[in-house]
Coordinates of C-alpha atoms and ligand atoms in Angstrom, one line a residue:
Chain G
M1 CA 43.9 184.6 -37.3
T2 CA 43.4 188.4 -37.5
L3 CA 43.1 189.6 -41.0
T4 CA 45.3 192.5 -42.0
I5 CA 43.8 195.5 -43.6
D6 CA 45.0 194.3 -47.1
E7 CA 43.5 190.9 -46.7
A8 CA 40.3 192.4 -45.4
A9 CA 40.1 194.8 -48.4
Q10 CA 40.7 191.9 -50.7
A11 CA 38.0 189.8 -49.0
R12 CA 35.7 192.7 -49.4
T13 CA 36.2 193.0 -53.1
L14 CA 35.7 189.2 -53.5
T15 CA 32.4 189.2 -51.8
E16 CA 30.5 192.4 -51.8
T17 CA 28.1 191.1 -49.2
A18 CA 28.9 190.0 -45.7
V19 CA 25.6 188.0 -45.4
R20 CA 23.4 187.0 -48.3
L21 CA 20.1 185.2 -47.7
T22 CA 18.3 183.9 -50.7
G23 CA 14.7 182.5 -50.4
V24 CA 15.3 181.3 -46.8
T25 CA 12.4 179.2 -45.5
K26 CA 12.3 177.5 -42.2
R27 CA 9.9 174.9 -40.9
F28 CA 10.4 173.2 -37.6
G29 CA 10.2 169.4 -37.5
K30 CA 7.2 168.0 -39.4
Q31 CA 5.5 171.4 -39.3
T32 CA 3.0 171.9 -42.1
G33 CA 1.0 175.0 -43.2
T34 CA 2.7 178.4 -42.9
P35 CA 6.4 178.1 -42.2
V36 CA 8.1 180.2 -39.5
L37 CA 10.2 182.0 -42.1
D38 CA 9.1 182.2 -45.7
G39 CA 11.4 183.2 -48.6
I40 CA 13.6 185.7 -46.8
D41 CA 15.9 187.6 -49.1
L42 CA 18.4 189.9 -47.5
A43 CA 21.9 191.1 -48.3
V44 CA 24.1 192.8 -45.7
A45 CA 27.1 194.8 -46.9
P46 CA 30.5 194.3 -45.2
G47 CA 30.7 196.7 -42.2
E48 CA 27.0 197.5 -42.3
F49 CA 24.9 197.7 -39.2
V50 CA 21.5 196.3 -39.8
C51 CA 18.7 196.0 -37.3
L52 CA 16.1 193.3 -37.7
L53 CA 12.8 194.3 -36.2
G54 CA 9.6 192.3 -35.7
A55 CA 6.9 191.3 -33.3
S56 CA 7.5 188.7 -30.7
G57 CA 7.5 185.2 -32.2
C58 CA 8.0 186.4 -35.8
G59 CA 11.1 184.3 -36.2
K60 CA 14.0 186.7 -35.5
S61 CA 15.9 184.4 -33.3
T62 CA 15.2 181.5 -35.7
L63 CA 16.7 183.6 -38.5
L64 CA 19.9 184.4 -36.5
N65 CA 20.3 180.7 -35.6
L66 CA 20.1 179.8 -39.2
I67 CA 22.7 182.4 -40.2
A68 CA 24.9 181.1 -37.3
G69 CA 24.6 177.6 -38.7
L70 CA 23.1 176.3 -35.5
D71 CA 19.9 175.0 -37.3
P72 CA 19.5 173.9 -40.9
V73 CA 17.3 175.8 -43.4
S74 CA 14.3 174.1 -44.9
S75 CA 15.0 175.6 -48.2
G76 CA 16.9 178.6 -49.7
S77 CA 20.5 179.4 -49.1
I78 CA 22.7 181.4 -46.7
E79 CA 26.1 182.8 -47.5
V80 CA 28.3 184.3 -44.8
S81 CA 31.6 185.9 -45.7
G82 CA 34.4 184.0 -44.0
G83 CA 32.0 181.1 -43.5
R84 CA 31.0 181.8 -40.0
A85 CA 29.3 184.4 -37.8
A86 CA 29.6 185.1 -34.1
L87 CA 26.3 184.9 -32.2
M88 CA 25.5 186.8 -29.1
F89 CA 22.5 185.6 -27.2
Q90 CA 19.9 187.5 -25.2
E91 CA 21.0 186.1 -21.9
S92 CA 24.7 186.5 -21.8
A93 CA 25.2 182.7 -21.8
L94 CA 28.6 183.1 -20.3
F95 CA 30.0 179.7 -19.1
P96 CA 29.6 179.9 -15.3
W97 CA 32.5 177.6 -14.6
L98 CA 34.9 180.1 -16.3
T99 CA 36.0 183.5 -15.3
A100 CA 35.3 186.5 -17.6
A101 CA 38.8 186.2 -19.1
G102 CA 38.4 182.4 -19.2
N103 CA 35.3 182.7 -21.3
I104 CA 37.1 184.9 -23.8
E105 CA 40.2 182.7 -23.8
L106 CA 38.1 179.6 -24.6
A107 CA 36.7 181.4 -27.6
L108 CA 40.3 182.2 -28.7
R109 CA 41.5 178.7 -28.0
L110 CA 38.7 177.2 -30.1
R111 CA 39.9 179.5 -32.9
G112 CA 43.3 178.0 -32.6
V113 CA 45.1 181.0 -31.0
D114 CA 48.2 179.7 -29.2
K115 CA 48.4 179.9 -25.4
A116 CA 50.8 182.8 -25.1
R117 CA 48.7 185.0 -27.2
R118 CA 45.4 184.1 -25.6
R119 CA 46.2 185.9 -22.4
T120 CA 47.2 189.2 -24.0
E121 CA 44.4 189.0 -26.5
A122 CA 41.8 188.4 -23.8
E123 CA 43.2 191.4 -21.8
R124 CA 43.0 193.5 -24.9
L125 CA 39.4 192.5 -25.6
L126 CA 38.4 193.2 -22.0
R127 CA 40.0 196.6 -22.2
L128 CA 38.0 197.1 -25.4
V129 CA 34.7 196.7 -23.4
R130 CA 36.3 198.6 -20.5
L131 CA 36.3 195.7 -18.1
E132 CA 40.0 195.2 -17.5
G133 CA 39.3 195.0 -13.8
A134 CA 36.8 192.1 -14.1
A135 CA 39.1 189.5 -15.7
K136 CA 38.9 187.1 -12.8
K137 CA 35.2 187.7 -12.0
R138 CA 32.6 185.0 -12.8
A139 CA 29.3 185.6 -14.4
H140 CA 27.3 185.6 -11.2
E141 CA 29.6 188.3 -9.7
L142 CA 28.9 190.7 -12.6
S143 CA 25.9 192.9 -13.2
G144 CA 23.7 192.3 -16.2
G145 CA 25.4 195.0 -18.3
M146 CA 28.9 193.8 -17.4
R147 CA 27.9 190.3 -18.4
Q148 CA 26.7 191.4 -21.8
R149 CA 30.0 193.3 -22.3
V150 CA 32.0 190.2 -21.5
A151 CA 29.7 188.3 -23.9
L152 CA 30.4 191.0 -26.5
A153 CA 34.1 190.6 -26.0
R154 CA 33.8 186.9 -26.3
A155 CA 31.9 187.3 -29.5
L156 CA 34.6 189.6 -30.8
A157 CA 37.2 187.0 -29.8
Q158 CA 35.6 184.7 -32.4
Q159 CA 37.2 187.0 -35.0
A160 CA 34.3 186.5 -37.4
A161 CA 33.5 189.3 -39.9
V162 CA 29.9 189.1 -39.0
L163 CA 28.4 189.6 -35.5
L164 CA 24.8 188.4 -34.9
M165 CA 23.2 189.9 -31.8
D166 CA 19.9 188.5 -30.5
E167 CA 18.2 191.2 -28.3
P168 CA 21.4 191.5 -26.3
F169 CA 20.2 194.4 -24.2
A170 CA 16.6 193.5 -23.8
A171 CA 17.0 192.5 -20.1
L172 CA 18.9 195.6 -19.1
D173 CA 17.7 198.8 -17.4
A174 CA 17.4 201.9 -19.6
I175 CA 20.5 203.7 -18.4
T176 CA 22.8 200.7 -18.8
R177 CA 21.2 200.0 -22.2
D178 CA 22.0 203.6 -23.3
V179 CA 25.6 203.2 -22.3
L180 CA 25.9 200.0 -24.1
H181 CA 24.4 201.5 -27.2
G182 CA 27.2 204.0 -27.2
E183 CA 29.8 201.4 -26.6
L184 CA 28.5 199.1 -29.3
T185 CA 28.4 201.9 -31.8
A186 CA 32.0 202.9 -30.9
L187 CA 33.2 199.3 -31.2
W188 CA 31.5 198.8 -34.5
Q189 CA 33.1 201.9 -35.9
E190 CA 36.5 200.8 -34.5
T191 CA 36.4 197.2 -35.7
G192 CA 34.4 197.6 -38.9
V193 CA 32.6 194.3 -38.0
T194 CA 29.3 193.7 -39.8
V195 CA 26.4 193.6 -37.3
L196 CA 23.0 192.1 -37.6
F197 CA 21.1 193.2 -34.6
V198 CA 17.7 191.7 -33.6
T199 CA 15.4 193.7 -31.4
H200 CA 11.7 194.4 -30.9
N201 CA 12.5 197.9 -29.6
V202 CA 12.0 200.3 -32.5
R203 CA 13.9 203.2 -30.9
E204 CA 16.9 200.9 -30.2
A205 CA 16.8 199.8 -33.9
V206 CA 16.8 203.4 -35.1
R207 CA 19.4 204.5 -32.5
L208 CA 21.9 201.8 -33.7
G209 CA 21.3 200.8 -37.3
Q210 CA 22.1 202.1 -40.7
R211 CA 19.2 200.1 -41.9
V212 CA 16.1 198.8 -40.2
V213 CA 14.5 195.7 -41.7
M214 CA 11.1 194.8 -40.5
L215 CA 9.9 191.2 -40.5
S216 CA 6.2 190.3 -40.8
S217 CA 4.8 187.5 -38.6
R218 CA 3.5 184.1 -39.5
P219 CA 5.1 183.7 -41.9
G220 CA 8.2 185.7 -41.3
R221 CA 9.0 187.7 -44.4
V222 CA 10.8 191.0 -45.0
A223 CA 7.9 193.4 -44.8
R224 CA 9.7 196.7 -45.2
E225 CA 13.0 198.4 -44.7
W226 CA 14.2 201.9 -43.9
R227 CA 17.6 203.6 -44.3
V228 CA 18.6 205.5 -41.2
D229 CA 20.5 208.6 -42.4
I230 CA 20.9 210.2 -39.0
P231 CA 24.7 210.6 -38.3
Q232 CA 26.3 208.8 -35.4
P233 CA 26.8 209.5 -32.5
R234 CA 23.0 209.5 -32.1
R235 CA 21.1 209.5 -28.9
I236 CA 17.9 207.6 -28.3
E237 CA 16.2 210.8 -27.2
D238 CA 17.1 212.7 -30.4
A239 CA 14.2 214.2 -32.2
D240 CA 15.0 212.7 -35.6
V241 CA 15.5 209.2 -34.0
A242 CA 12.1 209.6 -32.3
E243 CA 10.5 210.7 -35.6
L244 CA 11.7 207.8 -37.6
A245 CA 10.9 205.4 -34.7
R246 CA 7.4 206.7 -34.7
E247 CA 6.9 206.0 -38.4
I248 CA 8.3 202.5 -38.0
T249 CA 6.2 201.9 -35.0
D250 CA 3.1 202.8 -36.8
E251 CA 4.0 200.5 -39.6
L252 CA 4.7 197.7 -37.1
H253 CA 1.4 198.3 -35.4
R254 CA -0.4 198.0 -38.8
E255 CA 1.4 194.8 -39.5
I256 CA 0.5 193.4 -36.1
T257 CA -3.1 194.6 -36.4
R258 CA -3.5 192.8 -39.7
H259 CA -2.9 189.5 -37.8
G260 CA -5.5 190.3 -35.3
R261 CA -8.1 190.9 -38.0
V262 CA -7.1 187.6 -39.7
G263 CA -7.5 185.9 -36.3
V264 CA -10.9 187.4 -35.7
D265 CA -12.1 186.5 -39.1
K266 CA -10.9 183.0 -38.7
G267 CA -12.6 182.9 -35.3
A268 CA -15.8 184.2 -36.7
S269 CA -15.9 181.8 -39.6
G270 CA -15.1 179.1 -37.1
H271 CA -18.2 179.9 -35.1
A272 CA -20.3 180.1 -38.1
S273 CA -19.4 176.7 -39.5
Chain D
M1 CA 30.9 203.3 -45.2
P2 CA 28.8 206.2 -44.1
H3 CA 30.3 206.9 -40.6
D4 CA 30.3 210.5 -39.7
T5 CA 33.7 212.1 -39.6
A6 CA 34.0 212.8 -35.9
A7 CA 33.6 209.2 -34.9
H8 CA 35.6 208.2 -37.9
D9 CA 38.6 210.2 -36.7
T10 CA 38.2 208.9 -33.1
A11 CA 38.2 205.4 -34.4
A12 CA 41.4 206.1 -36.4
R13 CA 43.1 207.5 -33.4
D14 CA 42.1 204.7 -31.0
T15 CA 43.0 202.1 -33.5
A16 CA 46.5 203.5 -33.8
A17 CA 46.8 204.0 -30.0
R18 CA 45.6 200.6 -28.8
D19 CA 46.5 197.9 -31.1
T20 CA 46.4 197.4 -34.9
A21 CA 45.2 193.8 -34.7
L22 CA 41.5 194.3 -34.3
P23 CA 39.2 191.3 -34.4
G24 CA 36.9 192.3 -37.2
A25 CA 37.9 191.7 -40.8
V26 CA 37.5 195.3 -41.9
A27 CA 38.9 198.3 -40.1
P28 CA 37.3 201.4 -41.7
G29 CA 39.0 204.0 -39.6
T30 CA 42.6 203.1 -40.3
A31 CA 42.7 203.9 -44.0
A32 CA 42.1 207.6 -43.4
G33 CA 45.2 208.0 -41.3
P34 CA 45.4 210.3 -38.2
A35 CA 43.6 213.6 -38.2
P36 CA 43.0 216.3 -35.7
V37 CA 40.5 215.0 -33.1
P38 CA 37.5 217.2 -32.5
A39 CA 37.1 217.9 -28.8
A40 CA 33.4 217.0 -28.8
A41 CA 33.9 213.4 -29.9
D42 CA 36.7 213.0 -27.4
D43 CA 34.4 214.3 -24.6
G44 CA 31.7 211.9 -25.7
E45 CA 34.0 208.9 -25.5
Q46 CA 35.4 209.9 -22.1
S47 CA 32.0 210.8 -20.6
L48 CA 30.7 207.4 -21.8
A49 CA 33.7 205.7 -20.1
R50 CA 33.1 207.6 -16.9
L51 CA 29.4 206.9 -16.9
E52 CA 30.1 203.2 -17.4
A53 CA 32.7 203.1 -14.7
G54 CA 30.1 204.6 -12.3
L55 CA 27.5 202.1 -13.3
D56 CA 29.9 199.2 -12.9
A57 CA 30.9 200.5 -9.4
L58 CA 27.2 200.8 -8.4
E59 CA 26.1 197.5 -9.8
S60 CA 28.9 195.3 -8.5
A61 CA 29.0 196.8 -5.0
A62 CA 28.4 193.5 -3.3
V63 CA 31.6 192.9 -1.3
S64 CA 32.5 189.3 -0.9
D65 CA 32.8 188.2 2.7
R66 CA 36.5 187.5 3.3
R67 CA 37.0 185.9 6.7
P68 CA 40.4 184.5 7.8
W69 CA 40.7 180.8 7.0
W70 CA 40.9 179.8 10.7
R71 CA 37.6 181.4 11.4
I72 CA 36.0 179.5 8.4
V73 CA 37.5 176.2 9.7
L74 CA 36.4 177.0 13.2
S75 CA 32.9 177.9 12.1
R76 CA 32.6 174.5 10.3
L77 CA 34.2 172.4 13.0
L78 CA 32.8 174.0 16.2
P79 CA 29.1 173.3 15.8
P80 CA 29.5 169.6 15.1
A81 CA 32.1 169.3 17.9
V82 CA 29.6 170.9 20.3
A83 CA 26.8 168.6 19.1
L84 CA 29.2 165.6 19.6
A85 CA 30.1 166.7 23.1
A86 CA 26.4 167.0 23.9
I87 CA 25.7 163.5 22.7
V88 CA 28.5 162.0 24.6
L89 CA 27.3 163.9 27.7
V90 CA 23.7 162.7 27.4
W91 CA 25.0 159.2 26.7
D92 CA 27.2 159.3 29.9
V93 CA 24.2 160.5 31.9
L94 CA 22.0 157.8 30.5
V95 CA 24.5 155.1 31.3
W96 CA 25.0 156.5 34.8
A97 CA 21.2 156.6 35.4
H98 CA 20.6 153.1 34.1
V99 CA 23.7 151.4 35.3
R100 CA 22.0 149.7 38.2
S101 CA 18.7 148.9 36.6
G102 CA 20.5 146.3 34.4
E103 CA 17.8 145.6 31.9
I104 CA 19.9 146.4 28.8
M105 CA 23.6 146.7 28.9
L106 CA 24.8 150.1 27.7
P107 CA 28.5 150.7 28.1
G108 CA 29.5 154.3 28.8
P109 CA 31.8 156.4 26.6
G110 CA 34.7 155.7 28.9
D111 CA 34.2 151.9 28.5
V112 CA 34.1 152.2 24.7
W113 CA 37.2 154.4 24.7
N114 CA 39.1 152.0 26.9
S115 CA 38.1 149.0 24.7
L116 CA 39.2 150.8 21.5
V117 CA 42.5 151.7 23.0
A118 CA 43.0 148.2 24.3
E119 CA 42.2 146.5 21.0
W120 CA 44.1 149.0 18.9
G121 CA 47.4 148.0 17.7
P122 CA 48.7 146.8 14.4
S123 CA 47.2 143.3 14.7
R124 CA 43.7 144.3 15.7
I125 CA 41.6 147.4 15.0
G126 CA 44.3 149.5 13.4
A127 CA 44.8 146.8 10.8
A128 CA 41.1 146.3 10.4
V129 CA 40.6 150.0 9.7
W130 CA 43.4 150.0 7.2
D131 CA 42.0 147.0 5.5
S132 CA 38.5 148.5 5.2
V133 CA 39.7 151.8 4.0
Y134 CA 41.9 150.1 1.4
R135 CA 39.0 148.0 0.2
A136 CA 36.7 151.0 0.1
A137 CA 39.3 153.0 -1.9
I138 CA 39.7 150.3 -4.5
G139 CA 36.0 149.5 -4.7
F140 CA 35.1 153.2 -5.0
T141 CA 37.7 153.9 -7.6
A142 CA 36.5 151.0 -9.7
S143 CA 32.9 152.2 -9.2
V144 CA 33.8 155.6 -10.5
L145 CA 35.4 154.2 -13.6
I146 CA 32.6 151.8 -14.3
G147 CA 29.8 154.3 -13.3
T148 CA 31.3 157.0 -15.5
V149 CA 31.5 154.8 -18.6
L150 CA 28.1 153.4 -18.0
G151 CA 26.6 156.8 -17.4
L152 CA 28.2 158.2 -20.5
L153 CA 26.9 155.3 -22.6
I154 CA 23.4 155.5 -21.2
A155 CA 23.2 159.3 -21.6
R156 CA 24.4 159.2 -25.2
I157 CA 22.6 156.2 -26.6
A158 CA 18.9 156.6 -26.6
P159 CA 17.8 153.0 -26.9
L160 CA 20.2 152.0 -24.1
R161 CA 18.8 154.7 -21.9
A162 CA 15.2 153.6 -22.5
A163 CA 16.2 150.0 -21.6
V164 CA 18.6 150.5 -18.7
Q165 CA 17.7 153.7 -16.9
P166 CA 14.7 152.3 -15.0
L167 CA 16.8 149.3 -14.0
L168 CA 19.5 151.5 -12.7
S169 CA 17.1 153.5 -10.6
G170 CA 15.6 150.2 -9.3
L171 CA 19.0 149.0 -8.4
Q172 CA 19.5 152.1 -6.3
N173 CA 16.5 151.0 -4.2
L174 CA 17.9 147.5 -3.6
P175 CA 20.2 147.3 -0.6
S176 CA 23.4 146.0 -2.2
V177 CA 24.0 143.5 0.7
A178 CA 21.2 141.5 -0.9
W179 CA 23.8 140.4 -3.3
V180 CA 26.0 138.8 -0.6
P181 CA 24.4 135.3 -0.8
I182 CA 24.7 135.2 -4.6
G183 CA 28.3 136.6 -4.4
I184 CA 29.2 133.9 -1.9
I185 CA 27.6 131.2 -4.1
W186 CA 29.6 132.4 -7.1
F187 CA 32.9 133.5 -5.7
G188 CA 32.9 132.0 -2.2
V189 CA 33.9 134.1 0.7
S190 CA 36.5 136.1 -1.2
P191 CA 37.4 139.7 -2.0
A192 CA 35.4 139.3 -5.2
T193 CA 32.2 138.9 -3.2
I194 CA 33.0 142.0 -1.2
Y195 CA 33.9 144.1 -4.3
T196 CA 30.8 142.9 -6.1
V197 CA 28.7 144.2 -3.3
V198 CA 30.5 147.5 -3.1
L199 CA 30.3 148.0 -6.9
L200 CA 26.6 147.2 -7.0
G201 CA 26.1 149.8 -4.2
A202 CA 28.1 152.6 -5.7
V203 CA 28.0 152.3 -9.5
P204 CA 24.2 153.1 -9.9
S205 CA 24.5 156.3 -7.9
I206 CA 27.5 157.5 -9.8
A207 CA 26.0 156.6 -13.2
V208 CA 22.7 158.2 -12.3
G209 CA 24.4 161.3 -11.0
L210 CA 26.4 161.7 -14.2
I211 CA 23.3 161.1 -16.4
D212 CA 21.4 163.7 -14.3
G213 CA 24.3 166.1 -14.6
L214 CA 24.4 165.7 -18.4
D215 CA 20.6 165.9 -18.8
R216 CA 20.5 169.2 -16.9
V217 CA 23.1 170.9 -19.0
P218 CA 21.2 173.9 -20.4
P219 CA 21.0 173.5 -24.2
I220 CA 22.1 177.1 -24.6
Y221 CA 25.6 176.2 -23.4
L222 CA 25.9 173.6 -26.1
R223 CA 24.7 176.1 -28.7
V224 CA 27.2 178.7 -27.5
G225 CA 29.9 176.1 -27.6
R226 CA 29.0 175.2 -31.1
N227 CA 29.0 178.8 -32.2
L228 CA 32.4 179.3 -30.6
G229 CA 33.6 176.4 -32.7
A230 CA 33.6 173.5 -30.3
R231 CA 32.6 170.4 -32.1
G232 CA 32.9 166.7 -31.2
L233 CA 35.4 166.0 -28.5
D234 CA 36.1 169.7 -28.0
S235 CA 32.4 170.2 -27.2
V236 CA 32.5 167.3 -24.7
R237 CA 35.8 168.6 -23.1
F238 CA 35.1 172.3 -22.9
V239 CA 31.4 172.4 -22.5
L240 CA 29.6 169.2 -21.6
I241 CA 31.9 167.9 -18.9
P242 CA 32.4 171.2 -17.0
A243 CA 28.6 171.9 -17.3
A244 CA 27.7 168.4 -16.0
L245 CA 30.3 168.4 -13.2
P246 CA 28.1 169.4 -10.3
G247 CA 25.7 166.5 -10.9
Y248 CA 28.6 164.2 -11.4
V249 CA 30.2 165.2 -8.1
S250 CA 27.0 164.8 -6.2
G251 CA 26.6 161.4 -7.7
M252 CA 30.1 160.5 -6.6
K253 CA 29.4 161.8 -3.1
Q254 CA 26.4 159.6 -2.8
G255 CA 28.3 156.8 -4.5
W256 CA 30.9 157.0 -1.7
A257 CA 28.3 156.8 1.0
F258 CA 26.8 153.7 -0.7
A259 CA 30.2 152.1 -1.2
W260 CA 31.2 152.5 2.4
R261 CA 27.9 151.4 3.7
S262 CA 27.9 148.3 1.4
L263 CA 31.4 147.5 2.4
M264 CA 30.6 147.4 6.1
A265 CA 27.5 145.2 5.5
A266 CA 29.5 142.9 3.3
E267 CA 32.3 142.6 5.8
L268 CA 29.9 141.8 8.5
I269 CA 28.4 138.9 6.6
A270 CA 31.2 137.6 4.6
I271 CA 33.8 136.5 7.1
S272 CA 36.7 134.2 6.5
P273 CA 40.3 134.0 7.7
Q274 CA 41.7 134.5 4.1
L275 CA 39.9 137.8 3.9
G276 CA 41.9 139.4 6.6
P277 CA 40.5 141.8 9.1
G278 CA 38.1 144.6 8.5
V279 CA 35.9 146.8 10.6
G280 CA 32.9 144.7 9.9
Q281 CA 34.7 141.6 11.1
V282 CA 35.7 143.4 14.3
M283 CA 32.1 144.0 14.9
K284 CA 31.2 140.4 14.2
F285 CA 33.9 139.4 16.6
A286 CA 32.5 141.8 19.2
Q287 CA 29.0 140.3 18.8
E288 CA 30.3 136.7 19.3
N289 CA 32.2 137.7 22.4
L290 CA 29.3 139.8 23.7
D291 CA 31.8 142.7 23.8
L292 CA 29.4 145.7 23.7
P293 CA 32.0 148.4 24.1
L294 CA 33.9 147.0 21.1
A295 CA 30.8 146.8 19.0
L296 CA 29.8 150.4 19.8
G297 CA 33.4 151.5 19.2
S298 CA 33.3 149.9 15.7
I299 CA 30.2 151.8 14.9
I300 CA 31.9 155.0 15.9
I301 CA 34.9 154.2 13.8
I302 CA 32.6 153.5 10.8
L303 CA 30.9 156.8 11.3
I304 CA 34.1 158.7 11.7
I305 CA 35.6 157.3 8.5
G306 CA 32.4 157.7 6.5
I307 CA 31.8 161.3 7.6
G308 CA 35.4 162.2 7.6
I309 CA 36.0 161.3 3.9
N310 CA 32.8 163.2 3.0
Q311 CA 33.8 166.3 5.0
L312 CA 37.4 166.3 3.9
F313 CA 36.9 165.5 0.2
F314 CA 33.4 165.5 -1.3
A315 CA 31.7 168.3 0.7
P316 CA 34.5 170.9 0.0
L317 CA 34.6 169.9 -3.7
E318 CA 30.9 170.2 -4.1
R319 CA 30.8 173.5 -2.2
R320 CA 33.5 174.9 -4.4
L321 CA 31.8 173.9 -7.6
L322 CA 28.5 175.4 -6.5
R323 CA 30.1 178.6 -5.2
T324 CA 32.2 179.3 -8.3
R325 CA 29.0 178.9 -10.4
G326 CA 27.0 181.2 -8.1
L327 CA 24.6 178.3 -7.3
S328 CA 25.0 178.4 -3.5
R329 CA 24.4 181.0 -0.8
S330 CA 27.5 182.9 0.4
Ligands
LIG1 N1 12.7 174.5 -31.9 C1 11.5 174.9 -32.3 N2 10.5 174.0 -32.7 C2 9.3 174.4 -33.1 N3 8.9 175.7 -33.2 C3 9.8 176.6 -32.9 C4 11.1 176.3 -32.4 N4 11.8 177.4 -32.2 C5 10.9 178.4 -32.4 N5 9.8 178.0 -32.9 C6 8.6 178.8 -33.3 O1 9.0 179.6 -34.3 C7 8.4 180.9 -34.1 C8 9.5 182.0 -34.1 O2 10.3 181.8 -32.9 P1 11.5 182.8 -32.6 O3 12.0 182.4 -31.3 O4 12.4 182.8 -33.7 O5 10.8 184.2 -32.5 P2 11.4 185.6 -32.1 O6 11.0 186.5 -33.2 O7 12.8 185.5 -31.8 O8 10.5 186.0 -30.9 P3 11.0 186.8 -29.6 O9 10.8 188.3 -29.9 O10 9.9 186.4 -28.6 O11 12.3 186.4 -29.2 C9 7.6 180.9 -32.8 O12 6.3 180.7 -33.2 C10 8.1 179.6 -32.1 O13 7.0 179.0 -31.5
LIG2 MG1 14.0 185.7 -30.0

């Protein structure tokens, strides 16, 4: 299933975007009034690393689930190159009845990789996330960081050109997160996979992304975006990372404050009437 | 793509060194070809690897307790054996103290043992035990098949669930021996009656266990499965069944207890020469002959078989399932 470089280059010329969202709107069930997501337009280039930033509850996970095809859009359209995207969840969501290698092999199996190749391919992917020693371990025997690395290897095993990551490092301690940032950056550069990375940690977004896209809340819309021209390898403590993070944070605060004011106004008018 | 050159070169070198078949569709580093590797980038990679190795070692320090197997077996067998010995001792003392008061007859452990040994033999208790175990095995296997199909249907079909699930729970409350009179009226004193009672005892537990197991599958597993490409039967086989297995097995464990219990009750009530012997019949025979040691002996045999199957089969299976999923202590 692995594309050769030629095929990949060809695929790239055929579709210049890895992910294209056009007017994506999402309402849950019979929800009326403001939708969760409203008219999202977003194009992600092949091999690009885009961070999606937004306040809690603004619909980031919803958006990734839509792109992954796990939920239907209410209106608008989503195109994903290759037709599918691998999704990595916040909790590692490794299957607890399988070993680390077993989880990866299942992903390969469901992609139609034959049995003989599954073993070696799983070993290779575990080596890629530096967990060759943990093949026989089960999720509960691994630390949080190791679990997320196995989950990353499993997502890579899906061999999709697009990797969606939903706050994958949110539950980790700062040191482990730093290390995984380095590892993810290296992996992205090695594999050329397109990454759409959701977070509400502004510094993390600036540390990782080539582009940071901020969503507004209720309804979720693309509020603003920034190009990050700081060269990799970056560090989260770098001055230019901090500087841009500060600018984005200010903007995010403005965006969130705006809601507070709307809420207060509504509350006040509610009392008056 | 705007990667900086140092990392770009590292990527090219690594790609060449490891394996050319990388999972992503586009490999940006490979086109450039090998180039001199700046020492700084190499150091970065290596120090990252070392840092990570240190973290892994610190975070997964928990060493699993590996005792030799005989100590594990001993630790499981010894406490119940001691408890059993204590019970027999108390029993013996009680018998000895009461033996002359004569109000109620209580045979001692020795009497029971002698009676069992005397009545053993292919024509008597041995045959009865074999008969009962055989019936239990057939009845339980049939219950697992029926309970599984029923459980799957109820779990998948919402209207059926709304209609049948309360009845199923109600059926669990009804002692299945209550069906013996009806069974006898329908089928006479025949194996059909006995199997009906066993099935009605075990099927609800197994079905309810399976439904519970399926209900408690975290939805995220199903979503992960779908994203990995598991649809339809693949999703059932690779995600739903393994995820629901603990509930299913505990339903089977309870189903076995009910099957065995119902079988004994049915054998005690439905007695006929065509049915052949059974532990229940032996007990009835003991009652009719006022053979207290034999009646007590039958109870002990029933307990041993019931507990034995559980300890040898269901308990280890359940323990294993929970342990591999990290759901139990130790
Ligand atoms: N299945 C659902 N049915 C109804 N409403 C939902 C559903 N899933 C999410 N929502 C609503 O949609 C909104 C966005 O949820 P979502 O989980 O996408 O936010 P998020 O940006 O990922 O938040 P967080 O940062 O906390 O993860 C929330 O207001 C939530 O209540
Ligand atoms: Mg979320």
